[in-house]
Short mmCIF file of N, CA and C in Angstrom, two decimals:
data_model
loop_
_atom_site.label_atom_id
_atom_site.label_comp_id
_atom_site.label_asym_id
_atom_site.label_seq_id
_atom_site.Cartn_x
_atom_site.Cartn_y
_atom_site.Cartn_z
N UNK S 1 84.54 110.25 62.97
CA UNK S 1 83.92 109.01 63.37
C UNK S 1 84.95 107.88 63.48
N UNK S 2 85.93 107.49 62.73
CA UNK S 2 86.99 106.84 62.30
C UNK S 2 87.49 107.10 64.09
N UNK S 3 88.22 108.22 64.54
CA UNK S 3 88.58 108.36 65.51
C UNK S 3 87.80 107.82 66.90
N UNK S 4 86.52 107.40 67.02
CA UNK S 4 85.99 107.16 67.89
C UNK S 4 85.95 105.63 67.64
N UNK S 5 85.90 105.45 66.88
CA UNK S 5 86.25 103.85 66.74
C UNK S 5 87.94 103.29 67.22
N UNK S 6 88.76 103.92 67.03
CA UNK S 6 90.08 103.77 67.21
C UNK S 6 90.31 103.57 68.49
N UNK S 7 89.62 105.25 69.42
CA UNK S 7 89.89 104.92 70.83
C UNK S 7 88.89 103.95 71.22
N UNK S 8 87.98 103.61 70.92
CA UNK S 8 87.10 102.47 71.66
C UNK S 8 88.08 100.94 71.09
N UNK S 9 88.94 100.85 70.40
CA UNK S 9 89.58 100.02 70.24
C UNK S 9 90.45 99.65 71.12
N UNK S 10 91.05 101.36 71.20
CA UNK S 10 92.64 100.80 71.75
C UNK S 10 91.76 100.86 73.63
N UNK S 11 90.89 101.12 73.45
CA UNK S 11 90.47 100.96 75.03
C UNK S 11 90.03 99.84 75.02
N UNK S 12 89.60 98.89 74.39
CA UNK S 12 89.26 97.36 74.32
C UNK S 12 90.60 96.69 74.59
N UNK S 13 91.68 96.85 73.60
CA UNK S 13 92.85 96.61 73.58
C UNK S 13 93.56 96.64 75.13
N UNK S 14 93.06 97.97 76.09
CA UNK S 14 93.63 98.30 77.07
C UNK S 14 93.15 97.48 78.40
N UNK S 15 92.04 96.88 78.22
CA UNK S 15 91.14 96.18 79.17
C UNK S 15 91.29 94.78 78.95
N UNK S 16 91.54 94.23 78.04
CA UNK S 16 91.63 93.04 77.93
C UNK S 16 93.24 92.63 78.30
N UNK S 17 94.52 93.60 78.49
CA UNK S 17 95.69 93.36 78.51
C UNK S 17 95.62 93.69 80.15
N UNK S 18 95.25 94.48 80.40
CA UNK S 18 94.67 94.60 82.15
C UNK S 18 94.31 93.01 82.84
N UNK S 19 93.14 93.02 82.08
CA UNK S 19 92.35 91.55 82.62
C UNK S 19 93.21 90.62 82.51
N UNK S 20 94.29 90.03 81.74
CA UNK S 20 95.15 89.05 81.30
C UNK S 20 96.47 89.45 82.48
N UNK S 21 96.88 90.89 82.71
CA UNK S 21 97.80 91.17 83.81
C UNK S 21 97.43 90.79 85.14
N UNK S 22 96.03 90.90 85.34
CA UNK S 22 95.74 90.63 86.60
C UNK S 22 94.92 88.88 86.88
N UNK S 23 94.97 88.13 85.27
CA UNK S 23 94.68 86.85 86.09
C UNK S 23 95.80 85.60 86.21
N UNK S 24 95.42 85.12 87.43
CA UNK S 24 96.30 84.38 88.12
C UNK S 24 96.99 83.70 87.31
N UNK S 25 96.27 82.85 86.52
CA UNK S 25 97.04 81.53 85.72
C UNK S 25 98.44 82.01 84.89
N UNK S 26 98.01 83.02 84.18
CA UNK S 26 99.09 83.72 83.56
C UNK S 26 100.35 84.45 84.41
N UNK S 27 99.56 85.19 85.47
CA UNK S 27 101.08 85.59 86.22
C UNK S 27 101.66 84.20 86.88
N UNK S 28 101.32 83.27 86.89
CA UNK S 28 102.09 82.35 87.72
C UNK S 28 103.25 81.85 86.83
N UNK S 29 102.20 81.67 85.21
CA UNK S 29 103.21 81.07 84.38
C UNK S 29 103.87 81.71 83.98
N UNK S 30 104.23 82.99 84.29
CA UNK S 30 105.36 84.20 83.74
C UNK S 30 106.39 84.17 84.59
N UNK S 31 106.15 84.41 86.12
CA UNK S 31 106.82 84.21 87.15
C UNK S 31 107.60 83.15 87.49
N UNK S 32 107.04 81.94 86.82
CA UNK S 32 108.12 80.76 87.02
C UNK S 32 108.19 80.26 85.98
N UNK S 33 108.49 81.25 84.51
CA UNK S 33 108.82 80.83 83.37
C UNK S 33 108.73 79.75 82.68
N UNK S 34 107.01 79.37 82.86
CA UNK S 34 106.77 78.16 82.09
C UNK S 34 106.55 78.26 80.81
N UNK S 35 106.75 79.68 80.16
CA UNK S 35 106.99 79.71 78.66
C UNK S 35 108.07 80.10 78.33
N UNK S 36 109.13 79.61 79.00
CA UNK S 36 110.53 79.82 78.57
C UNK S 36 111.30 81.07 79.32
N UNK S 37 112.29 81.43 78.09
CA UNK S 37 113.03 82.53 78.83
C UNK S 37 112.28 83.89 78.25
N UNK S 38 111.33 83.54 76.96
CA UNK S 38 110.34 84.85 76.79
C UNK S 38 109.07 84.73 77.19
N UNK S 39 108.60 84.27 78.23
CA UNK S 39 107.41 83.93 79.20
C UNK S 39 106.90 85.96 79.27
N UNK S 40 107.61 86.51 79.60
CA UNK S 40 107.41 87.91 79.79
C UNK S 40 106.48 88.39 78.23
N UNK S 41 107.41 88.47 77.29
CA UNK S 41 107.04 88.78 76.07
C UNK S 41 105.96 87.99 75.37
N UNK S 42 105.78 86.95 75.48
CA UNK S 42 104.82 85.90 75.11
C UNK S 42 103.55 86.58 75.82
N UNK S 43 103.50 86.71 76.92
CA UNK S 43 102.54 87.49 77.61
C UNK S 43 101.68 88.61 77.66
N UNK S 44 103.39 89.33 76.99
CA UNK S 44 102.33 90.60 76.33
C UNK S 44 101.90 90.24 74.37
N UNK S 45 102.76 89.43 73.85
CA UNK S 45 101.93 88.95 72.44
C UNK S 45 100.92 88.60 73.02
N UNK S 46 100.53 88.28 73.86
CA UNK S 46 98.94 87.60 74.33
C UNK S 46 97.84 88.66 74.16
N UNK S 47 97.78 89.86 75.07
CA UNK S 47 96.95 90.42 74.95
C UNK S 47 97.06 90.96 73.23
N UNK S 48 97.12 91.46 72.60
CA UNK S 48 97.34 91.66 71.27
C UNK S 48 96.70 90.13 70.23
N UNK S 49 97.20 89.23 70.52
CA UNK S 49 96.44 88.13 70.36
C UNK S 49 94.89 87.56 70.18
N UNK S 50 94.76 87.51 71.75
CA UNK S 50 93.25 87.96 72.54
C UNK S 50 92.84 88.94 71.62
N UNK S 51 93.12 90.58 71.53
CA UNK S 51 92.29 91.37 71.12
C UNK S 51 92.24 91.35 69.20
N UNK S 52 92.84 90.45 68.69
CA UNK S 52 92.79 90.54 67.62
C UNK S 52 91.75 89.69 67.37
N UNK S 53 91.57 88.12 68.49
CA UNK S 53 91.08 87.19 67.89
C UNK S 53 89.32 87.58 68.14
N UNK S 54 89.24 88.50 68.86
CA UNK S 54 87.88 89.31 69.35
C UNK S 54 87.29 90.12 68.16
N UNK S 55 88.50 90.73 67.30
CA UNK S 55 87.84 91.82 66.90
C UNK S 55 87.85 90.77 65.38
N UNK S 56 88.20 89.59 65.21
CA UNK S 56 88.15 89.27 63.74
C UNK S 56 86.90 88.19 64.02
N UNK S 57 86.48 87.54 64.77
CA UNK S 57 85.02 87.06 65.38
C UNK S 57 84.09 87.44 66.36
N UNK S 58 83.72 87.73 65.86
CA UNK S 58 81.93 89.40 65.91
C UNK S 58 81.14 88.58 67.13
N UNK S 59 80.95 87.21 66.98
CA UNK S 59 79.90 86.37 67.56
C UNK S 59 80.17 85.15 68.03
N UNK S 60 80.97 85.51 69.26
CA UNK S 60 82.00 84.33 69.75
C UNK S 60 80.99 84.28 71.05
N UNK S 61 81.33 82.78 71.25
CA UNK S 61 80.49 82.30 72.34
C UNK S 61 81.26 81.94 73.41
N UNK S 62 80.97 81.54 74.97
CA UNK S 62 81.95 81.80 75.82
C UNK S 62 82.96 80.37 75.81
N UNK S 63 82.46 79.22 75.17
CA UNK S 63 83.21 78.30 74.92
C UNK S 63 84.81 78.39 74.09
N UNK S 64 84.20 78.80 72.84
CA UNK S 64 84.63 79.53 71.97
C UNK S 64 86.39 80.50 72.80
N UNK S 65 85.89 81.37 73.55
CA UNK S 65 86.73 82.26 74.26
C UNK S 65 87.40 81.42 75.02
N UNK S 66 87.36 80.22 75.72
CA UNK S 66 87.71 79.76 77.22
C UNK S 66 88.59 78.32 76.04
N UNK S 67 88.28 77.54 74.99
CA UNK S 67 88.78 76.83 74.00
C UNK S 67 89.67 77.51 73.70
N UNK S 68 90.34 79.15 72.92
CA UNK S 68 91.02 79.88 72.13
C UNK S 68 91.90 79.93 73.50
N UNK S 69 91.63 80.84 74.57
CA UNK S 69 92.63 80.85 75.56
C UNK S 69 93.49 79.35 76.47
N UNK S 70 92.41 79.02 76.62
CA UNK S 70 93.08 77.08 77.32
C UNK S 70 94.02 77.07 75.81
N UNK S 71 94.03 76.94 74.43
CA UNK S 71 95.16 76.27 73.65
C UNK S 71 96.19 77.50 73.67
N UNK S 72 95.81 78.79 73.64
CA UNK S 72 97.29 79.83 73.71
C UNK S 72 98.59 78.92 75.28
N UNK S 73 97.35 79.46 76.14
CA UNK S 73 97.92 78.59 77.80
C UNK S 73 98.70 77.51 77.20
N UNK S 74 98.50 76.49 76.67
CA UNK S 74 98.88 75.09 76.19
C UNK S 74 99.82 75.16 75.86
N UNK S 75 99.63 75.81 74.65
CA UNK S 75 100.83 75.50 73.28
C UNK S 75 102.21 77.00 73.92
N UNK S 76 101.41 78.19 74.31
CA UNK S 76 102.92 79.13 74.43
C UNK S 76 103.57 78.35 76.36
N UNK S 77 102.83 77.88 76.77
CA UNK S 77 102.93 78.38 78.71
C UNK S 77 103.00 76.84 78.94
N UNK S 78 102.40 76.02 78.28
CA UNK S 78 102.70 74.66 78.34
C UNK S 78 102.25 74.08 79.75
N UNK S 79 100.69 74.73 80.32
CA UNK S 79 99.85 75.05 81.22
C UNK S 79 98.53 74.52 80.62
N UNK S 80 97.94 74.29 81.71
CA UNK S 80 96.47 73.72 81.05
C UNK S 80 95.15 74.49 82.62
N UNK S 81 95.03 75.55 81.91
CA UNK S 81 94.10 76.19 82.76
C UNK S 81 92.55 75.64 82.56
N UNK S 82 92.00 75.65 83.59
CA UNK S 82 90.60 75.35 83.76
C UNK S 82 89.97 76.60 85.01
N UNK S 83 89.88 77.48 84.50
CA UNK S 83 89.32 79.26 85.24
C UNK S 83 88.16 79.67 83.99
N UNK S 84 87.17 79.82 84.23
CA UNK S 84 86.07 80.13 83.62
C UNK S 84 85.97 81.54 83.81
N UNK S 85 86.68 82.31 84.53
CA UNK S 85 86.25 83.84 85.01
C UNK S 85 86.93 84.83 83.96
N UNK S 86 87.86 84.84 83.32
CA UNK S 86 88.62 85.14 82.35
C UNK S 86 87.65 85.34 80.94
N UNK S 87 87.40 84.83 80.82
CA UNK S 87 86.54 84.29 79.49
C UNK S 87 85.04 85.33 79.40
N UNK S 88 84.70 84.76 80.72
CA UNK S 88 83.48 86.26 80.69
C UNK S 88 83.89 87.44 80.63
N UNK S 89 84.74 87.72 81.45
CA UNK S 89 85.42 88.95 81.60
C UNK S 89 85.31 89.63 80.47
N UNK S 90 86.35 88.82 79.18
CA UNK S 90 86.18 89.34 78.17
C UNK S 90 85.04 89.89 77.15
N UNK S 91 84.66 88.76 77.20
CA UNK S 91 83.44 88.50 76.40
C UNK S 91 82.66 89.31 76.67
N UNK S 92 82.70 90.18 78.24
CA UNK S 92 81.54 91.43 78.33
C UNK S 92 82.17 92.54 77.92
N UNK S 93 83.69 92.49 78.02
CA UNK S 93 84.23 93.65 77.53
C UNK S 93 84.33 94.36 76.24
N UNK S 94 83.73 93.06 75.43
CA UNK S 94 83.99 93.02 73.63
C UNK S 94 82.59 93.40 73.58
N UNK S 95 81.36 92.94 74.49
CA UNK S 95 80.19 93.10 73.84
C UNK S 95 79.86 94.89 73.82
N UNK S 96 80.60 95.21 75.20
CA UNK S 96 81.04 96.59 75.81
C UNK S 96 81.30 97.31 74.38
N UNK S 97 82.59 96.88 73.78
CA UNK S 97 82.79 97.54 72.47
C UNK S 97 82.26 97.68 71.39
N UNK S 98 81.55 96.53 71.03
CA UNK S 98 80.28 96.15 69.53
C UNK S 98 79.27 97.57 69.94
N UNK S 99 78.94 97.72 71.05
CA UNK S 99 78.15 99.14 71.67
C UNK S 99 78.76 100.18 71.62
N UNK S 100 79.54 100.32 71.46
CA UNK S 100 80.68 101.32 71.62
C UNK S 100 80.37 102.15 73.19
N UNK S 101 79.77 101.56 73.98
CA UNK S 101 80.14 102.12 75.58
C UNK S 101 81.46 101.76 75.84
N UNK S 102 81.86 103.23 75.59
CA UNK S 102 83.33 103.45 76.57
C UNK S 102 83.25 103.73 77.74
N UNK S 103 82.44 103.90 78.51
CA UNK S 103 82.08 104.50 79.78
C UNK S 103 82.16 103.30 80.43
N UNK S 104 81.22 102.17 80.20
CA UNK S 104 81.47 101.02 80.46
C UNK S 104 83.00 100.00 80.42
N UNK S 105 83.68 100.24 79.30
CA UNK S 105 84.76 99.45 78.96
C UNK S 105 86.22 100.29 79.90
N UNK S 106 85.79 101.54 80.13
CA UNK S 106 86.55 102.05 80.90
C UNK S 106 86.61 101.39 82.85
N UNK S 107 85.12 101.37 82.88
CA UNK S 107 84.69 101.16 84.61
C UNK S 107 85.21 99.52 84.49
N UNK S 108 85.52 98.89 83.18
CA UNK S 108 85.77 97.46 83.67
C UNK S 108 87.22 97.67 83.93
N UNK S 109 87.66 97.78 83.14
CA UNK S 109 89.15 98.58 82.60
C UNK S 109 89.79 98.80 84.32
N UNK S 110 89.39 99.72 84.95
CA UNK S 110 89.64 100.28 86.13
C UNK S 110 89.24 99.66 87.05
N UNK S 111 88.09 98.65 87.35
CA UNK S 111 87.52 97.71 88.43
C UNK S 111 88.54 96.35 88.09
N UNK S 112 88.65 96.01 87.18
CA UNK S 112 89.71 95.07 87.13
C UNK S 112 91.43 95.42 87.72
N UNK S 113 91.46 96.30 87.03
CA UNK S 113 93.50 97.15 88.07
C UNK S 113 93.41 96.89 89.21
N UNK S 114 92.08 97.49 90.17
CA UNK S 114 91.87 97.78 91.03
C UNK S 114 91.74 96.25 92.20
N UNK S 115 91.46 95.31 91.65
CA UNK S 115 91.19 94.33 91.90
C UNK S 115 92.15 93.19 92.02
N UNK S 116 93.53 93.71 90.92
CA UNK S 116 94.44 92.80 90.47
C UNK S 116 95.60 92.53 91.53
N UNK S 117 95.31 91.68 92.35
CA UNK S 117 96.46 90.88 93.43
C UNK S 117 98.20 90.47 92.74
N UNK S 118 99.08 90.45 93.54
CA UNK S 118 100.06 89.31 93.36
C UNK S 118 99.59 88.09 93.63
N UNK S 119 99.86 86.95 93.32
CA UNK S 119 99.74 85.80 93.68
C UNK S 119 101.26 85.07 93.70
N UNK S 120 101.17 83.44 94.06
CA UNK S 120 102.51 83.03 94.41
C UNK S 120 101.71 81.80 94.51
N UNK S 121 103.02 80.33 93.78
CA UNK S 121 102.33 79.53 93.58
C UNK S 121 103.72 78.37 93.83
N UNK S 122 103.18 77.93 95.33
CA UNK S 122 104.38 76.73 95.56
C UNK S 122 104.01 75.38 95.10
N UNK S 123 104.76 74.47 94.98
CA UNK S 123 104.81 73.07 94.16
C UNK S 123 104.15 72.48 95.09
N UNK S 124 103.41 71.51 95.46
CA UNK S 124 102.92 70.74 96.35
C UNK S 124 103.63 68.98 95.81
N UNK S 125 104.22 68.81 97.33
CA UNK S 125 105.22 67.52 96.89
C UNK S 125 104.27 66.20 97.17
N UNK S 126 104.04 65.33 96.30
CA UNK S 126 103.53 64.30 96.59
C UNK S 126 104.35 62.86 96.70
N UNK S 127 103.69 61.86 97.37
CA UNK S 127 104.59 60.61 97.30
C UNK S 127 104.65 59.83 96.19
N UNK S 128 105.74 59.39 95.86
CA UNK S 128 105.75 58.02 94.50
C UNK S 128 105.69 56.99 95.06
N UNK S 129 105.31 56.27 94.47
CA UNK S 129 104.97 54.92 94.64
C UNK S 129 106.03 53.95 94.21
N UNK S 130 106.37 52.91 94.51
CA UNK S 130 106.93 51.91 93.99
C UNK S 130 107.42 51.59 92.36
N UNK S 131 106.20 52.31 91.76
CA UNK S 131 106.03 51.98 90.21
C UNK S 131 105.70 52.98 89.66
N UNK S 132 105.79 54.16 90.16
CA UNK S 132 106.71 55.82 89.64
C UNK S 132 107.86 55.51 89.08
N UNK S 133 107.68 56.04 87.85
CA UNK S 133 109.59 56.24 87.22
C UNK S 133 109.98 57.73 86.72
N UNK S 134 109.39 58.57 87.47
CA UNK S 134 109.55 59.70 87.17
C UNK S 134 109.11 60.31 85.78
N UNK S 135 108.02 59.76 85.38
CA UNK S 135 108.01 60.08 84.16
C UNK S 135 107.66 61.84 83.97
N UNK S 136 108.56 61.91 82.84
CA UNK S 136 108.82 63.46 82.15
C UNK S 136 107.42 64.14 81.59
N UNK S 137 106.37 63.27 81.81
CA UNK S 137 104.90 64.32 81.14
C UNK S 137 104.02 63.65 82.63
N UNK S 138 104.72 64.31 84.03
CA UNK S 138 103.64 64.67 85.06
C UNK S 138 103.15 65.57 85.48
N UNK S 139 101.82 65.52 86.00
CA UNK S 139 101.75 66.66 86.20
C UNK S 139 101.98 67.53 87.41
N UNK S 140 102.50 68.56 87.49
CA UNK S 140 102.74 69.19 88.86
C UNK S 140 101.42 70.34 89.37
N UNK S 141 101.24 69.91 90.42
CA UNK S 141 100.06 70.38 91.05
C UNK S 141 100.68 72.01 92.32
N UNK S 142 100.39 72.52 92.27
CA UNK S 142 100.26 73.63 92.86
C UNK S 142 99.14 74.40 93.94
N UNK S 143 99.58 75.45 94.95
CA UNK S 143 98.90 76.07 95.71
C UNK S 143 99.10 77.36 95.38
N UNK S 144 97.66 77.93 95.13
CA UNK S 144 97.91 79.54 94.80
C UNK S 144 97.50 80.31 95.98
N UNK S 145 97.88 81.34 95.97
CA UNK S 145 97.74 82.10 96.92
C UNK S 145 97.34 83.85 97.21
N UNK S 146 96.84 84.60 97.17
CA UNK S 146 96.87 85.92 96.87
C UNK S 146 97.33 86.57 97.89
N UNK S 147 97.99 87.80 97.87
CA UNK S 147 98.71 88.74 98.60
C UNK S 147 98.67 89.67 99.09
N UNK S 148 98.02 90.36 97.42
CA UNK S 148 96.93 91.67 98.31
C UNK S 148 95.81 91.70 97.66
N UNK S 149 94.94 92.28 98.38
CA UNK S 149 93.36 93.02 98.00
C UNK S 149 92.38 91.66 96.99
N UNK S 150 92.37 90.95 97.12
CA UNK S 150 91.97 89.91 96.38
C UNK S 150 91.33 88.91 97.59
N UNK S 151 89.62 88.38 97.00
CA UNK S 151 89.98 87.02 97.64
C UNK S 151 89.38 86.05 97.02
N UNK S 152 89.49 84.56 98.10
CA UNK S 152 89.66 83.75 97.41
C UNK S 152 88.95 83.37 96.56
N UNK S 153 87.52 84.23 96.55
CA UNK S 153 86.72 83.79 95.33
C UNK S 153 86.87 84.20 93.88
N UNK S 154 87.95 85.43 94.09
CA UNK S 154 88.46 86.27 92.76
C UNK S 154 89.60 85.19 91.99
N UNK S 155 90.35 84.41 92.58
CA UNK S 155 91.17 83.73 92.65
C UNK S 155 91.28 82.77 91.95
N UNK S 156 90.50 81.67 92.95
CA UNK S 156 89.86 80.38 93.15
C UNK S 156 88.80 79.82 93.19
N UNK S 157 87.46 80.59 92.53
CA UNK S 157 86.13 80.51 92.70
C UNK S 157 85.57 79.50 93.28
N UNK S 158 86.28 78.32 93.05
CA UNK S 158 85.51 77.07 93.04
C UNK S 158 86.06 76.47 94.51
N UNK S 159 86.53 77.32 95.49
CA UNK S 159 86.91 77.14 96.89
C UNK S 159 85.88 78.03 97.60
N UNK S 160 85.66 77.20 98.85
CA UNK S 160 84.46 78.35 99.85
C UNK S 160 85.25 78.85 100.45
N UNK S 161 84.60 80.35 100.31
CA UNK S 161 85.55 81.21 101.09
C UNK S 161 84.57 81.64 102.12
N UNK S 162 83.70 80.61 103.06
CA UNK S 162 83.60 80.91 104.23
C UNK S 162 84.56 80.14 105.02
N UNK S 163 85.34 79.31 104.81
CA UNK S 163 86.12 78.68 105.03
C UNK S 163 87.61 78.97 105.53
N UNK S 164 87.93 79.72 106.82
CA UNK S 164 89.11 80.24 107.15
C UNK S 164 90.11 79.38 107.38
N UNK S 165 90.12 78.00 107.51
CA UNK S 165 91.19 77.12 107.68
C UNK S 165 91.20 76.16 106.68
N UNK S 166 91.88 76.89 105.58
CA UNK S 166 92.28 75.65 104.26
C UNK S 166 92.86 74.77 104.16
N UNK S 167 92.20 73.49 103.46
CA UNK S 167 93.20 72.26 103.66
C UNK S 167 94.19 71.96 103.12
N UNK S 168 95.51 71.38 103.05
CA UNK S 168 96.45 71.25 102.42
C UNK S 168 96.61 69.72 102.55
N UNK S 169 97.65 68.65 101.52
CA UNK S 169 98.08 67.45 101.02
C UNK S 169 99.33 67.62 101.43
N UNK S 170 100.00 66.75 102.45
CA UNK S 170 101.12 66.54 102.97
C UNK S 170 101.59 65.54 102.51
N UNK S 171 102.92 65.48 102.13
CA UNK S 171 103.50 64.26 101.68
C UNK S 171 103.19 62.70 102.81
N UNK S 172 102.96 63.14 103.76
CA UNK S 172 103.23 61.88 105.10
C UNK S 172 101.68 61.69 105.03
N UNK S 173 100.84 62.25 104.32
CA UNK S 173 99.61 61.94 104.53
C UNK S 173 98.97 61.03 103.75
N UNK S 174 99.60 60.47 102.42
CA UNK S 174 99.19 59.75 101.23
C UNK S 174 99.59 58.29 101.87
N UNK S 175 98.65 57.56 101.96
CA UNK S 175 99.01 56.24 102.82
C UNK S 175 98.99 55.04 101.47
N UNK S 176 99.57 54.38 101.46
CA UNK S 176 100.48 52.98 100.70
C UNK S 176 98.95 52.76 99.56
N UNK S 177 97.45 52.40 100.01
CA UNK S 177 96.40 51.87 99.05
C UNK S 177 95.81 53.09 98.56
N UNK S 178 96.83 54.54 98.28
CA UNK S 178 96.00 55.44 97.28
C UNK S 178 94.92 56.64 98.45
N UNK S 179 94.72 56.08 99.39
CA UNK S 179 94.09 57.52 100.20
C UNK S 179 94.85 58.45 100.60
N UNK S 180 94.25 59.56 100.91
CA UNK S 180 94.68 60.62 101.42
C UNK S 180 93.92 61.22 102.25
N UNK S 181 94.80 61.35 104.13
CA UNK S 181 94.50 61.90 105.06
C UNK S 181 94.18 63.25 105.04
N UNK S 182 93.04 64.12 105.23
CA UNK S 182 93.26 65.97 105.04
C UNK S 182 93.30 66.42 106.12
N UNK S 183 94.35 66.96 106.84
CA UNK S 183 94.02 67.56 107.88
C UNK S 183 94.46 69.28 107.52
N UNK S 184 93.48 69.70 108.52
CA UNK S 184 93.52 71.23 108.21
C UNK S 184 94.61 71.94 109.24
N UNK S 185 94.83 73.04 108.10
CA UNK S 185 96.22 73.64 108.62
C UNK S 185 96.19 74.50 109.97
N UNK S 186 97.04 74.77 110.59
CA UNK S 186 96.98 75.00 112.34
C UNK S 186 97.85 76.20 111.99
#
């Protein structure tokens, strides 16, 4: 019995380090080493992290999950994610385990790999103003992007993806009293 608990562990263990490989926020901040020069390793302490902080609170709520991950993001990646899809993810995957359906924790396990894009995430340059001094705690805003087999609702939920011509913020477009022109990309 001992043994069936173990592998339903290390298969919890295996799905939740999956789910964390394949979401965006994290590969971006690995890829352009916003947790340093061990951004890689930090990454994988993560999942191990995650699955510890699951299995030592039984009756975690999805706040709870999406609070614990936004301060890891924070404090190791020095990132401030706001992705709500992560959080469920888990949270069904753990409830998956309290059941001990492996059958289930496996099909997430494998629908998640299966699902998991590259992404790529360029700086978007904005204008300063007069009374910009460059200050050292701004924030830099970004465009994500997926590459393969992904879309934008896996991504970016909170973008319509009936929407084939996305808008982008051009530096020449931010006019002197604070607006911004959107024109869509050609």
């Amino acid at each position: 019995m001992a043994g069936a608990g173990e592998d339903a562990r290390a298969l919890f263990g295996a799905g939740v380090r999956a789910a964390l490989e394949a979401w965006p926020a994290l590969q971006i901040a690995v890829e352009n080493g916003f947790g340093g020069v061990q951004s890689q390793e930090k990454a994988e302490w993560l999942g191990g992290a995650v699955e510890d902080y699951f299995i030592r609170n039984a009756d975690l709520e999805l706040e709870e999950v999406e609070d614990f991950l936004g301060e890891l993001m924070t404090n190791e990646f020095d990132t401030v994610v706001e992705d709500g899809t992560l959080p469920q993810q888990l949270r069904t995957m753990f409830q998956h385990f309290q059941k001990g359906d492996m059958a289930a924790l496996r099909e997430m396990a494998s629908h998640i790999t299966q699902r998991k894009s590259k992404v790529t995430a360029t700086a978007l340059e904005t204008a300063r103003g007069p009374d910009d001094r460059g200050d050292t705690d701004s924030v830099e805003e970004m465009e994500v992007t997926a590459t393969t087999g992904a879309t934008t609702e896996s991504i970016c939920p909170q973008l319509e993806a009936s929407d084939p011509n996305p808008q982008t913020i051009k530096e020449e477009d931010i006019v002197e009293d604070g607006w911004t022109i959107v024109r869509r990309k050609k």
